[in-house]
Amino acid sequence: MRTVLVLAAVVALALAGPAPTFHKDISQINVENVDATIVEHQYKVLELLDHVNQVNTEATYYKVGKAYDIQAHVDKYEKPEVVSNFYSFYENGMVPKYYQFTIFNDNMREQAKALYDMFYYAKDFETFYKTACWARVHVNEGLFLYTFYVAVVQRADTTGVVLPAPYEIYPQFYASLETINKIYYGKIRGEPFEEYPEYGIMKEGNNHFYYQNYSDYYTYGDEYKISYLTEDIGWNAHYSYFHTVMPFWEDGDKVAHGIFKERRGEVFYYFYQQLLARYYMERLSNGMSEIPTFSWYQPFKQGYCPFLTSQITPFAQRSNNYVMQNKYSFEDLRFVRSYEDMFLSFLEQGQFTAYNKQIDFSNSKAINFVGNYWQCNPDLYEKISQRRNYYNSYEMAARRILGGAPMNFKYDEYEFVPTALDFYQTSLRDPAFYQIYNKIFHFMSQYKQYLPSYSQDDLHYVGVKVNKVEVSKLETYFDFYVYNASNAVYYQNQELISGSDKQYAIMQPRLNCNPFHITINVKSDVEEQATFKVFIGPKYDSYDNEISFEDNYMNFVELDWFSQKLSKGENVIVRKSDDFFFYKDDSISVGDIYNLLAKNQLPTDMMYNYGHLPERLMLPRGTKSGFPLQVFVAVYKSQGVPKEVAETMFFMDEKPLGYPLDRPVTKYFLQPNMYIEDVSVYHRGNEYPTSYDVVHPYVKPVSHPQ
């Protein structure tokens, strides 16, 4: 007898509305009532993003886009010159339809910036919508999708409008070539649909389900052990969202309404520190080494075979011991080395003086310059010109060098062989990504060595002592998740017009954790508002040596950040993992969004916290005997922030991000208002999600004769 997966409870997730709902009961998620204006805007945005690779000639956006004349409505844009600038590109030829778009291509990026400026400077939502309809019909699909997605996030009048999850809009970037081919075959073949439950191909009503697991040794080598993280749709969407909120090519005063301008570089540093720390813990839980380092002068050891495809071309593969030195990469190699050396020379001098700027590296606010330097964004040289420094971007040069694509494969200026590093949606899948940004992070960390460590007076909260911290049982497991992949296939025109009742979904195991809570016992001699920070980090390194706190502070991930009124005497504060500041629930499907819209509601997390990491990923996978970690809690006096900053829900005070672990620590670091508690993370079920022979919430075992 052998056990196979057969669809069971997925039936309960059946069709409702214009798209299937593949999620837990929406009654279990936090929702917000919205007014008629948001509802109207939401319907329009969802229609524009439906089957983005095709044009529905009967859709409202098509009729509006065909009728709208942008040049005849120049007065509808705050800066009329953005229209003439865009048409200078459009009339001379832009990236054609059905070509793959990447923001890392110089020509495509300039075209995207020109189109985005029209979206951004539209005086009202109606003008923005009509411009988007025109672009949806007339320009490259990827170009439209990227610029429209960013514009919805950045415009003030679209605040609260929900964007579908990236993996539902472009499933090709989140599903393997094998799975996409199976879906294509099922769509093209038509009825009767061939079910193969033993291979994870099933049907229930008009919903077609395809099982997909994670890549194996042939894709990653030993790195396959953590492919359940690096290929996780929520992990990759988190990274994509960050660059939607903080596009590297835009001026800081127009990113998030200018809120981040003075801290843009700091946000860049903090984001990658947190990303790398979370990745490092996952490596440790799987018995893997430290994040590898590499030299630009030596072969790159880690190969990668992504088995992904764009609309046109399969992704390039990078061989093991990849030789970076070739005639196509010499210029990029010279640039990255000189860029590194230039930064080190700034550090040796202790300051940067050029381009009408003077940066003192002993000042903690210099982190903004350091982050801008490594992101190569326009704010770096803003005081001298409109120079777009990303033409000489360290990030892009490194991605080109290590992507592994043949650079001589070009029929025209827009043709290229895609790599995982060419797209934000796929970058986190490639082990080279973590090595590139680990290198960048270590350069930025060298700046931190120039800052004085916090003194005891800086850290001590007079009259406040953390007596005890208790953490409930921490347990991880793999469960099943189903997401809508219908946008991966092409529909006939009549199917688009009438609305096809056939939908295609991918079932995939994913890392999850049980809810838990942290109890903090605080004795206070003062009665005032206090801020609490909760971090989690490793206790031992990859050699099973205990890591001293002085060498470990940069490896902690921030779990929670909240404010609490302290009363005199004993205070017992209980925080549930569901309420942690930096995490959200998984995005719900488009079908669920339509269902909520019918009741004038939208999911709260997708409205405001879309860029946060899914709460199921807050813990690294545990082990049967318990993976040892440390929870660090710090309490300090609350500080207020300007109202416009508080409304971003990103900053709770004006302390540096990651405080008090944002600087090197000394052996005198720990104060009475801090506490370290040893914890263990346990794992139940299979150690790796690589077998069908597991009973999951969505499936049941069925016996078949041999």
XYZ file of C-alpha atoms in Angstrom:
706
model
C 0.000 0.000 0.000
C 1.202 3.499 -0.632
C -0.106 6.812 0.608
C -0.980 9.545 -1.869
C -2.373 13.027 -1.516
C -5.991 13.537 -2.414
C -7.925 16.770 -2.261
C -10.189 17.008 0.760
C -10.976 20.168 2.643
C -10.108 22.346 -0.353
C -13.716 21.787 -1.410
C -14.727 24.172 1.359
C -12.635 26.877 -0.290
C -14.682 26.759 -3.468
C -15.604 29.446 -5.929
C -17.353 32.618 -4.890
C -17.422 35.802 -6.946
C -15.260 36.468 -9.991
C -12.305 34.489 -8.639
C -11.873 31.469 -6.363
C -11.089 31.944 -2.702
C -8.106 29.953 -1.499
C -7.578 30.940 2.114
C -8.848 30.371 5.599
C -12.300 31.634 6.467
C -12.195 35.416 6.026
C -14.190 35.746 9.229
C -10.904 34.932 11.006
C -8.974 37.902 9.641
C -9.017 41.539 10.694
C -11.064 43.678 8.330
C -11.859 47.358 8.089
C -15.001 49.056 6.890
C -14.332 51.348 3.940
C -16.343 54.122 2.336
C -17.887 54.130 -1.125
C -14.929 56.014 -2.628
C -12.424 53.347 -1.582
C -14.765 50.616 -2.824
C -15.019 52.299 -6.230
C -11.242 52.778 -6.449
C -10.661 49.195 -5.349
C -12.841 47.694 -8.075
C -11.013 49.745 -10.707
C -7.574 48.705 -9.453
C -8.512 45.020 -9.356
C -9.845 45.113 -12.912
C -6.620 46.713 -14.170
C -4.581 43.905 -12.592
C -6.745 41.038 -13.833
C -4.830 38.809 -16.288
C -2.234 41.522 -16.694
C -0.519 39.728 -19.596
C -3.652 39.978 -21.732
C -6.012 42.751 -22.789
C -9.746 42.219 -22.377
C -11.371 44.217 -25.167
C -14.702 44.305 -23.329
C -13.299 45.487 -20.004
C -14.016 49.000 -18.784
C -10.304 49.838 -18.690
C -9.987 48.990 -22.402
C -12.769 51.354 -23.424
C -11.445 54.135 -21.182
C -7.864 53.572 -22.343
C -8.798 53.666 -26.008
C -10.797 56.870 -25.624
C -8.413 58.811 -23.360
C -5.922 61.238 -24.924
C -3.163 62.042 -22.442
C -1.680 64.895 -24.473
C -5.067 66.593 -24.716
C -5.265 66.689 -20.907
C -1.839 68.047 -19.988
C -3.483 70.444 -17.538
C -4.590 67.431 -15.473
C -1.006 66.801 -14.309
C 0.770 68.812 -11.605
C 3.894 68.900 -13.764
C 2.876 69.094 -17.436
C 6.448 68.331 -18.488
C 6.043 64.712 -17.350
C 3.680 64.175 -20.286
C 6.125 65.517 -22.867
C 8.935 63.545 -21.244
C 6.965 60.300 -21.494
C 5.992 60.902 -25.110
C 9.612 61.541 -26.033
C 10.145 57.878 -25.126
C 6.855 56.599 -26.511
C 7.211 58.195 -29.926
C 10.781 56.938 -30.332
C 9.957 53.374 -29.354
C 9.683 51.746 -25.951
C 10.102 48.166 -24.800
C 7.648 46.238 -27.010
C 4.717 44.280 -25.694
C 5.376 40.656 -24.716
C 9.026 41.378 -23.896
C 10.233 40.628 -20.383
C 10.568 43.759 -18.239
C 13.182 44.332 -15.533
C 13.820 47.513 -13.568
C 17.559 46.734 -13.694
C 17.755 47.455 -17.435
C 18.828 51.088 -17.963
C 16.476 51.811 -20.880
C 13.491 50.083 -19.323
C 14.074 51.879 -16.027
C 14.060 55.317 -17.654
C 10.840 54.439 -19.459
C 9.333 53.178 -16.211
C 10.313 56.407 -14.465
C 8.683 58.463 -17.234
C 5.439 56.462 -17.047
C 5.470 56.489 -13.251
C 5.831 60.282 -13.182
C 2.589 60.613 -15.141
C 0.877 58.304 -12.655
C 2.364 60.134 -9.677
C 1.653 63.692 -10.836
C -1.936 63.081 -11.962
C -3.920 65.712 -10.066
C -6.730 63.407 -8.976
C -7.665 59.750 -8.926
C -9.804 60.022 -12.057
C -6.846 61.311 -14.095
C -4.599 58.653 -12.576
C -7.131 55.954 -13.441
C -7.561 57.106 -17.043
C -3.789 57.314 -17.491
C -3.446 53.792 -16.096
C -6.171 52.537 -18.462
C -4.311 54.066 -21.402
C -1.053 52.443 -20.287
C -2.738 49.084 -19.664
C -3.763 49.008 -23.336
C -0.742 50.599 -25.021
C 2.508 49.721 -23.203
C 4.447 46.610 -22.254
C 2.656 44.479 -19.659
C 5.555 44.244 -17.205
C 6.293 47.955 -17.551
C 2.676 48.784 -16.755
C 2.464 46.354 -13.843
C 5.630 47.584 -12.142
C 4.889 51.305 -12.425
C 1.196 50.973 -11.578
C 1.923 48.826 -8.512
C 4.432 51.375 -7.201
C 2.111 54.299 -7.983
C -0.802 52.804 -6.031
C 1.476 52.465 -3.004
C 2.952 55.966 -3.310
C -0.088 58.101 -4.191
C -1.968 59.724 -1.313
C -5.414 59.165 -2.850
C -4.885 55.396 -3.090
C -4.005 54.935 0.580
C -6.048 52.004 1.825
C -6.502 50.466 -1.626
C -5.475 46.807 -1.544
C -3.104 45.322 -4.107
C -3.353 41.587 -4.861
C -0.405 39.524 -3.669
C 2.475 39.502 -6.197
C 2.352 35.706 -6.464
C -1.260 35.853 -7.689
C -0.501 38.533 -10.280
C 2.661 36.888 -11.658
C 2.676 33.205 -10.573
C 5.512 32.447 -13.026
C 7.971 34.097 -10.644
C 6.871 31.972 -7.686
C 6.157 28.574 -9.238
C 8.602 26.202 -10.891
C 8.789 25.691 -14.638
C 7.522 22.140 -14.119
C 4.381 23.330 -12.328
C 3.706 26.102 -14.845
C 4.021 23.577 -17.687
C 1.533 21.254 -15.986
C -0.942 24.112 -15.651
C -0.427 25.094 -19.296
C -0.966 21.500 -20.406
C -4.162 21.199 -18.394
C -5.474 24.475 -19.803
C -4.623 23.694 -23.438
C -5.842 20.100 -23.333
C -9.217 21.089 -21.929
C -11.850 18.567 -20.926
C -11.913 15.870 -19.811
C -9.334 16.963 -17.246
C -6.778 14.283 -16.434
C -6.423 13.817 -12.694
C -3.327 12.199 -11.224
C -3.694 12.407 -7.435
C -0.490 10.443 -6.932
C 1.340 13.285 -8.715
C -0.587 16.068 -7.060
C -2.872 16.960 -10.007
C -6.501 17.181 -8.924
C -9.805 18.802 -9.743
C -12.787 19.848 -7.676
C -15.614 21.448 -9.611
C -14.029 24.037 -11.901
C -10.963 24.431 -9.692
C -7.808 22.668 -10.868
C -5.118 22.016 -8.259
C -1.421 21.360 -8.791
C 0.893 20.270 -6.022
C 4.319 21.910 -5.902
C 7.154 21.259 -3.512
C 10.470 23.062 -3.160
C 13.654 22.697 -5.180
C 16.059 19.901 -4.365
C 19.787 19.194 -4.432
C 19.964 19.552 -8.222
C 18.945 23.195 -7.955
C 20.940 24.292 -4.923
C 23.392 21.647 -3.810
C 23.428 21.592 0.005
C 21.489 24.863 0.088
C 18.334 22.899 -0.777
C 17.826 22.297 2.949
C 16.404 25.805 3.354
C 14.617 26.088 0.012
C 11.351 26.039 1.984
C 12.361 29.543 3.151
C 14.195 30.951 0.132
C 11.366 29.891 -2.208
C 8.524 30.714 0.180
C 5.982 32.964 -1.549
C 5.522 35.139 1.544
C 9.284 35.559 2.040
C 9.767 36.621 -1.579
C 6.682 38.859 -1.616
C 8.030 40.602 1.509
C 11.177 41.565 -0.401
C 9.213 42.697 -3.440
C 6.968 44.888 -1.270
C 9.982 46.605 0.317
C 11.202 47.834 -3.045
C 7.695 48.921 -3.969
C 7.621 51.135 -0.889
C 11.264 52.247 -1.292
C 12.059 52.283 -5.049
C 15.778 52.952 -5.448
C 15.317 55.174 -8.506
C 12.962 57.713 -6.911
C 13.824 60.897 -5.004
C 13.442 60.604 -1.248
C 10.975 63.473 -0.952
C 8.532 61.520 -3.142
C 8.960 58.133 -1.457
C 6.142 57.517 1.053
C 5.295 61.237 0.906
C 8.819 62.132 2.052
C 8.445 60.548 5.494
C 11.576 58.413 5.060
C 13.769 61.015 3.366
C 16.002 61.780 6.350
C 16.138 58.106 7.342
C 16.099 56.424 3.956
C 19.618 55.049 4.220
C 18.935 53.878 7.766
C 15.838 51.983 6.594
C 17.934 50.333 3.867
C 20.534 49.208 6.431
C 17.947 47.975 8.924
C 15.926 46.035 6.346
C 18.911 44.045 5.115
C 20.242 43.486 8.634
C 16.901 41.956 9.602
C 16.611 39.919 6.395
C 20.103 38.459 6.757
C 19.651 37.748 10.474
C 16.436 35.829 9.795
C 18.114 33.888 6.977
C 21.122 33.126 9.204
C 18.913 31.600 11.905
C 17.319 29.319 9.317
C 20.768 28.158 8.226
C 21.712 27.378 11.814
C 18.511 25.436 12.465
C 19.426 23.176 9.529
C 23.007 22.584 10.650
C 24.472 24.714 7.859
C 27.545 26.934 7.881
C 27.849 30.669 8.340
C 26.717 32.737 5.341
C 29.584 32.131 2.868
C 31.836 34.971 1.787
C 33.407 35.351 -1.641
C 36.054 37.287 -3.531
C 35.559 39.013 -6.862
C 38.906 37.518 -7.919
C 38.022 33.866 -7.277
C 35.436 31.513 -8.828
C 32.048 31.765 -7.133
C 31.471 28.381 -5.509
C 27.681 28.245 -5.275
C 25.872 27.293 -8.462
C 22.152 27.736 -8.995
C 19.662 26.155 -11.421
C 16.409 28.043 -10.826
C 14.041 26.063 -13.097
C 11.939 29.194 -13.540
C 10.621 30.782 -16.690
C 9.636 34.253 -17.769
C 6.933 34.803 -20.369
C 9.402 34.023 -23.130
C 12.718 32.626 -21.897
C 13.749 30.146 -19.184
C 15.998 31.575 -16.482
C 19.755 31.223 -16.844
C 21.670 28.744 -14.711
C 24.925 29.461 -12.902
C 27.386 26.595 -12.651
C 29.350 25.672 -9.549
C 32.716 27.434 -9.311
C 31.429 30.082 -11.684
C 34.233 32.159 -13.217
C 33.235 35.809 -12.983
C 36.123 37.169 -15.029
C 35.111 37.367 -18.690
C 35.126 40.046 -21.361
C 31.540 41.030 -20.575
C 32.046 41.549 -16.838
C 35.424 43.318 -16.650
C 33.878 46.787 -16.425
C 31.450 45.708 -13.712
C 34.232 43.975 -11.772
C 36.420 47.066 -11.897
C 33.509 49.175 -10.742
C 32.506 47.060 -7.708
C 36.099 46.852 -6.500
C 36.674 50.593 -6.861
C 33.324 51.287 -5.170
C 34.325 49.163 -2.178
C 37.760 50.785 -1.974
C 36.261 54.262 -2.178
C 33.967 53.560 0.772
C 36.841 52.188 2.842
C 38.860 55.307 2.089
C 35.982 57.435 3.410
C 35.994 55.394 6.610
C 39.746 55.737 7.049
C 39.403 59.509 6.776
C 36.432 59.443 9.144
C 34.417 61.666 6.855
C 33.077 62.204 3.363
C 33.563 65.647 1.846
C 32.427 66.088 -1.745
C 29.443 67.092 -3.878
C 28.539 69.897 -1.455
C 28.203 67.373 1.362
C 30.168 66.903 4.538
C 29.493 63.680 6.418
C 31.071 62.971 9.801
C 31.173 59.219 10.388
C 31.262 59.666 14.151
C 27.713 61.040 13.894
C 24.999 58.382 14.176
C 22.917 60.153 11.512
C 25.639 59.354 8.961
C 23.915 55.971 8.568
C 21.565 57.751 6.170
C 24.490 58.571 3.871
C 25.954 55.070 4.253
C 22.683 53.381 3.305
C 22.142 55.772 0.388
C 25.692 55.098 -0.792
C 25.131 51.354 -0.999
C 21.641 51.627 -2.463
C 22.961 54.215 -4.945
C 19.712 56.189 -4.865
C 19.168 59.765 -6.147
C 19.433 61.274 -2.637
C 23.152 60.493 -2.575
C 24.071 63.383 -4.876
C 20.918 65.485 -4.642
C 22.731 68.693 -3.696
C 24.692 68.999 -6.923
C 22.468 67.819 -9.744
C 19.716 65.513 -10.873
C 22.334 62.842 -11.459
C 20.869 59.353 -11.324
C 23.620 57.502 -9.540
C 22.011 54.129 -10.174
C 23.691 54.131 -13.575
C 26.760 53.273 -11.484
C 24.996 51.036 -9.005
C 26.955 48.525 -6.953
C 23.830 46.413 -6.457
C 23.069 46.174 -10.161
C 26.669 45.491 -11.145
C 26.892 42.677 -8.585
C 23.612 41.185 -9.806
C 24.847 41.234 -13.412
C 28.160 39.601 -12.509
C 26.668 36.771 -10.451
C 23.424 36.251 -12.358
C 25.257 33.936 -14.725
C 23.375 34.938 -17.883
C 25.167 34.900 -21.258
C 25.665 38.597 -22.017
C 26.185 38.061 -25.750
C 22.609 36.821 -26.251
C 20.946 39.994 -27.516
C 18.973 40.502 -30.686
C 18.057 44.067 -29.729
C 18.426 46.498 -26.832
C 15.574 44.884 -24.871
C 16.431 41.221 -25.338
C 18.117 39.442 -22.434
C 18.325 36.057 -20.767
C 16.668 36.481 -17.364
C 18.247 35.409 -14.094
C 16.782 35.154 -10.608
C 18.726 38.295 -9.658
C 17.000 40.333 -12.393
C 13.716 40.545 -10.485
C 12.775 41.430 -6.926
C 10.186 38.636 -6.963
C 12.845 35.948 -7.486
C 16.054 37.386 -5.991
C 15.726 35.669 -2.610
C 15.737 32.249 -4.267
C 19.384 32.579 -5.360
C 22.053 31.828 -2.700
C 24.239 34.460 -4.385
C 21.788 37.134 -3.251
C 22.568 36.543 0.428
C 26.298 36.539 -0.214
C 26.109 39.835 -2.149
C 24.089 41.592 0.536
C 26.079 40.023 3.338
C 29.124 41.654 1.735
C 27.280 45.001 1.525
C 26.096 44.637 5.118
C 29.630 44.048 6.386
C 30.819 47.212 4.658
C 27.990 49.168 6.275
C 28.754 47.529 9.631
C 32.315 48.829 9.471
C 30.848 52.320 9.663
C 29.077 51.271 12.880
C 32.483 50.624 14.450
C 33.137 54.371 14.281
C 30.178 55.089 16.540
C 30.720 55.098 20.290
C 28.917 52.306 22.093
C 25.975 53.351 24.211
C 27.013 54.241 27.749
C 25.289 52.832 30.800
C 23.624 56.218 31.263
C 22.244 55.993 27.721
C 20.810 52.533 28.273
C 19.750 52.510 31.910
C 16.099 53.263 32.636
C 16.161 54.599 36.182
C 13.531 53.029 38.400
C 12.626 50.215 35.996
C 13.764 46.606 36.222
C 12.759 43.580 34.170
C 12.496 40.785 36.720
C 11.526 37.942 34.461
C 10.602 36.999 30.908
C 8.635 33.853 30.147
C 7.970 32.503 26.668
C 5.319 29.881 25.978
C 6.181 26.809 23.915
C 7.629 27.633 20.493
C 6.680 25.081 17.851
C 6.919 25.048 14.068
C 5.429 22.718 11.482
C 4.721 22.489 7.762
C 1.170 22.983 6.575
C -0.490 23.323 3.190
C -1.279 26.574 1.441
C -3.291 27.059 -1.734
C -2.987 30.148 -3.908
C -4.598 31.207 -7.162
C -2.261 30.817 -10.157
C -4.813 31.489 -12.908
C -2.806 34.470 -14.171
C -0.095 32.027 -15.250
C -2.181 30.864 -18.219
C -3.628 32.621 -21.243
C -7.354 32.649 -21.855
C -9.136 32.928 -25.165
C -10.702 36.311 -25.773
C -14.201 34.966 -25.245
C -13.146 33.463 -21.922
C -11.796 36.833 -20.800
C -14.965 38.614 -21.852
C -17.403 36.168 -20.282
C -15.210 35.369 -17.293
C -13.821 31.847 -17.357
C -15.172 29.556 -14.684
C -12.006 27.447 -14.828
C -9.433 28.393 -12.238
C -5.961 27.043 -11.529
C -4.376 26.877 -8.105
C -1.078 25.714 -6.639
C -0.909 23.722 -3.406
C 2.362 24.006 -1.534
C 3.672 23.071 1.906
C 5.023 26.003 3.880
C 6.653 26.747 7.207
C 4.281 27.820 9.955
C 4.361 28.211 13.715
C 1.851 27.891 16.515
C 0.721 31.106 18.204
C 2.676 31.864 21.361
C 2.950 34.609 23.935
C 5.629 36.395 25.920
C 5.089 37.425 29.544
C 7.267 40.281 30.812
C 7.411 40.976 34.553
C 8.540 44.549 35.240
C 9.057 46.303 38.575
C 8.704 50.068 38.231
C 9.261 52.978 40.600
C 7.816 55.396 38.052
C 4.417 55.792 36.466
C 4.865 56.697 32.814
C 4.694 55.456 29.243
C 7.445 52.984 28.342
C 8.528 51.391 25.079
C 9.276 47.667 24.846
C 11.467 45.938 22.275
C 11.543 42.145 21.854
C 14.258 40.425 19.792
C 15.122 36.808 19.042
C 18.523 35.537 17.976
C 20.888 32.559 17.946
C 22.661 31.248 21.024
C 25.256 29.097 19.236
C 27.102 29.528 15.948
C 27.422 26.932 13.187
C 30.256 25.253 15.126
C 28.046 24.874 18.229
C 30.074 27.477 20.087
C 28.115 29.846 22.287
C 28.249 33.343 20.797
C 29.018 36.211 23.124
C 26.476 39.018 23.046
C 29.180 41.425 21.845
C 29.665 39.280 18.726
C 26.000 38.420 18.281
C 24.007 41.655 18.502
C 23.708 42.008 14.704
C 22.138 38.530 14.405
C 18.975 39.366 16.342
C 15.623 39.752 14.603
C 13.182 42.265 16.046
C 9.896 40.557 16.879
C 7.913 43.272 18.595
C 7.881 46.985 19.363
C 5.126 48.418 21.522
C 4.311 51.083 24.079
C 2.849 50.329 27.513
C 1.893 52.480 30.494
C 3.867 51.405 33.567
C 2.322 51.618 37.013
C 4.313 51.816 40.211
C 5.039 48.364 41.561
C 4.781 45.056 39.715
C 3.669 45.109 36.065
C 2.858 41.931 34.159
C 2.664 42.469 30.404
C 1.507 39.661 28.123
C 2.096 39.997 24.387
C 0.549 37.545 21.938
C 2.440 36.690 18.761
C -0.649 37.671 16.749
C -0.107 41.265 17.918
C 3.602 41.568 17.141
C 4.429 44.850 15.423
C 6.509 43.627 12.480
C 4.300 40.778 11.256
C 1.043 40.265 9.408
C -1.274 37.529 8.275
C -0.792 36.045 4.809
C -2.444 37.973 2.007
C -5.869 36.686 1.054
C -6.863 35.747 -2.485
C -8.460 38.090 -4.993
C -11.705 36.155 -4.619
C -11.734 36.909 -0.895
C -11.071 40.587 -1.595
C -14.125 40.701 -3.872
C -16.210 38.971 -1.207
C -15.203 41.568 1.376
C -15.774 44.428 -1.062
C -19.370 43.293 -1.450
C -19.724 44.122 2.264
C -17.737 47.389 1.997
C -14.794 45.822 3.811
C -11.114 45.168 3.127
C -8.420 43.170 4.999
C -6.577 45.464 7.416
C -3.137 43.919 6.957
C -3.296 44.209 3.177
C -4.374 47.844 3.493
C -1.609 49.027 5.802
C 0.860 46.255 6.698
C 1.382 44.687 3.273
C 5.165 45.042 3.529
C 5.474 43.116 6.789
C 6.702 39.542 6.982
C 3.992 36.858 7.382
C 3.679 35.952 11.057
C 4.122 32.260 10.261
C 7.787 33.051 9.407
C 8.677 34.816 12.650
C 10.418 31.668 13.946
C 13.059 29.542 12.218
C 12.152 25.901 11.789
C 12.700 24.080 15.061
C 14.111 20.624 15.708
C 12.750 17.558 17.469
C 14.981 18.150 20.482
C 14.622 21.934 20.385
C 16.648 24.538 18.480
C 18.272 26.871 21.064
C 17.702 30.618 20.706
C 17.677 33.689 22.936
C 14.929 36.235 23.497
C 16.187 39.712 24.388
C 13.827 42.287 25.916
C 14.631 45.971 26.464
C 12.469 48.682 28.071
C 13.085 52.417 27.766
C 11.205 55.654 28.264
C 8.799 56.433 25.432
C 9.450 59.322 23.098
C 6.881 61.001 20.915
C 7.115 61.385 17.149
C 5.441 63.858 14.802
C 1.888 62.875 13.890
C 2.666 62.438 10.191
C 5.470 60.011 11.094
C 3.337 58.073 13.573
C 0.653 57.619 10.918
C 3.089 55.639 8.765
C 2.985 52.906 11.430
C 6.677 52.301 10.737
C 8.306 54.474 13.407
C 7.086 54.463 17.003
C 9.797 56.827 18.217
C 12.883 58.645 16.991
C 15.368 56.134 18.333
C 17.520 54.459 15.665
C 15.876 51.461 14.034
C 16.863 48.318 15.905
C 17.740 50.258 19.073
C 19.450 49.313 21.365
C 21.104 46.689 19.134
C 21.906 49.192 16.394
C 25.500 49.733 17.591
C 28.319 47.472 18.745
C 27.777 46.430 22.356
C 30.237 46.047 25.214
C 30.368 43.657 28.135
C 28.707 46.403 30.211
C 25.754 46.601 27.844
C 23.114 44.714 29.827
C 21.140 46.865 32.271
C 18.389 46.125 34.826
C 15.800 47.242 32.260
C 16.943 44.453 29.910
C 16.612 40.698 30.056
C 17.842 37.666 28.106
C 15.882 34.428 28.229
C 16.995 31.124 26.703
C 14.309 29.432 24.615
C 14.019 26.428 22.305
C 12.014 26.030 19.114
C 10.540 22.575 18.544
C 9.307 21.102 15.292
C 6.550 18.562 14.793
C 5.967 16.479 11.712
C 8.388 15.923 8.869
C 11.719 17.697 9.131
C 11.564 18.768 5.469
C 8.487 19.293 3.255
C 9.835 16.955 0.591
C 7.418 14.047 0.860
C 3.829 13.504 -0.127
C 3.481 11.089 2.769
C 2.299 13.670 5.264
C -1.185 14.412 6.504
C -1.892 18.134 6.226
C -4.965 20.203 7.133
C -5.985 20.364 3.468
C -5.395 16.747 2.523
C -6.140 13.238 3.694
C -4.310 9.963 3.039
C -5.999 7.454 0.747
C -4.724 3.934 0.241
C -4.311 2.490 -3.227
C -3.401 -1.103 -4.060
C 0.023 -1.748 -5.493
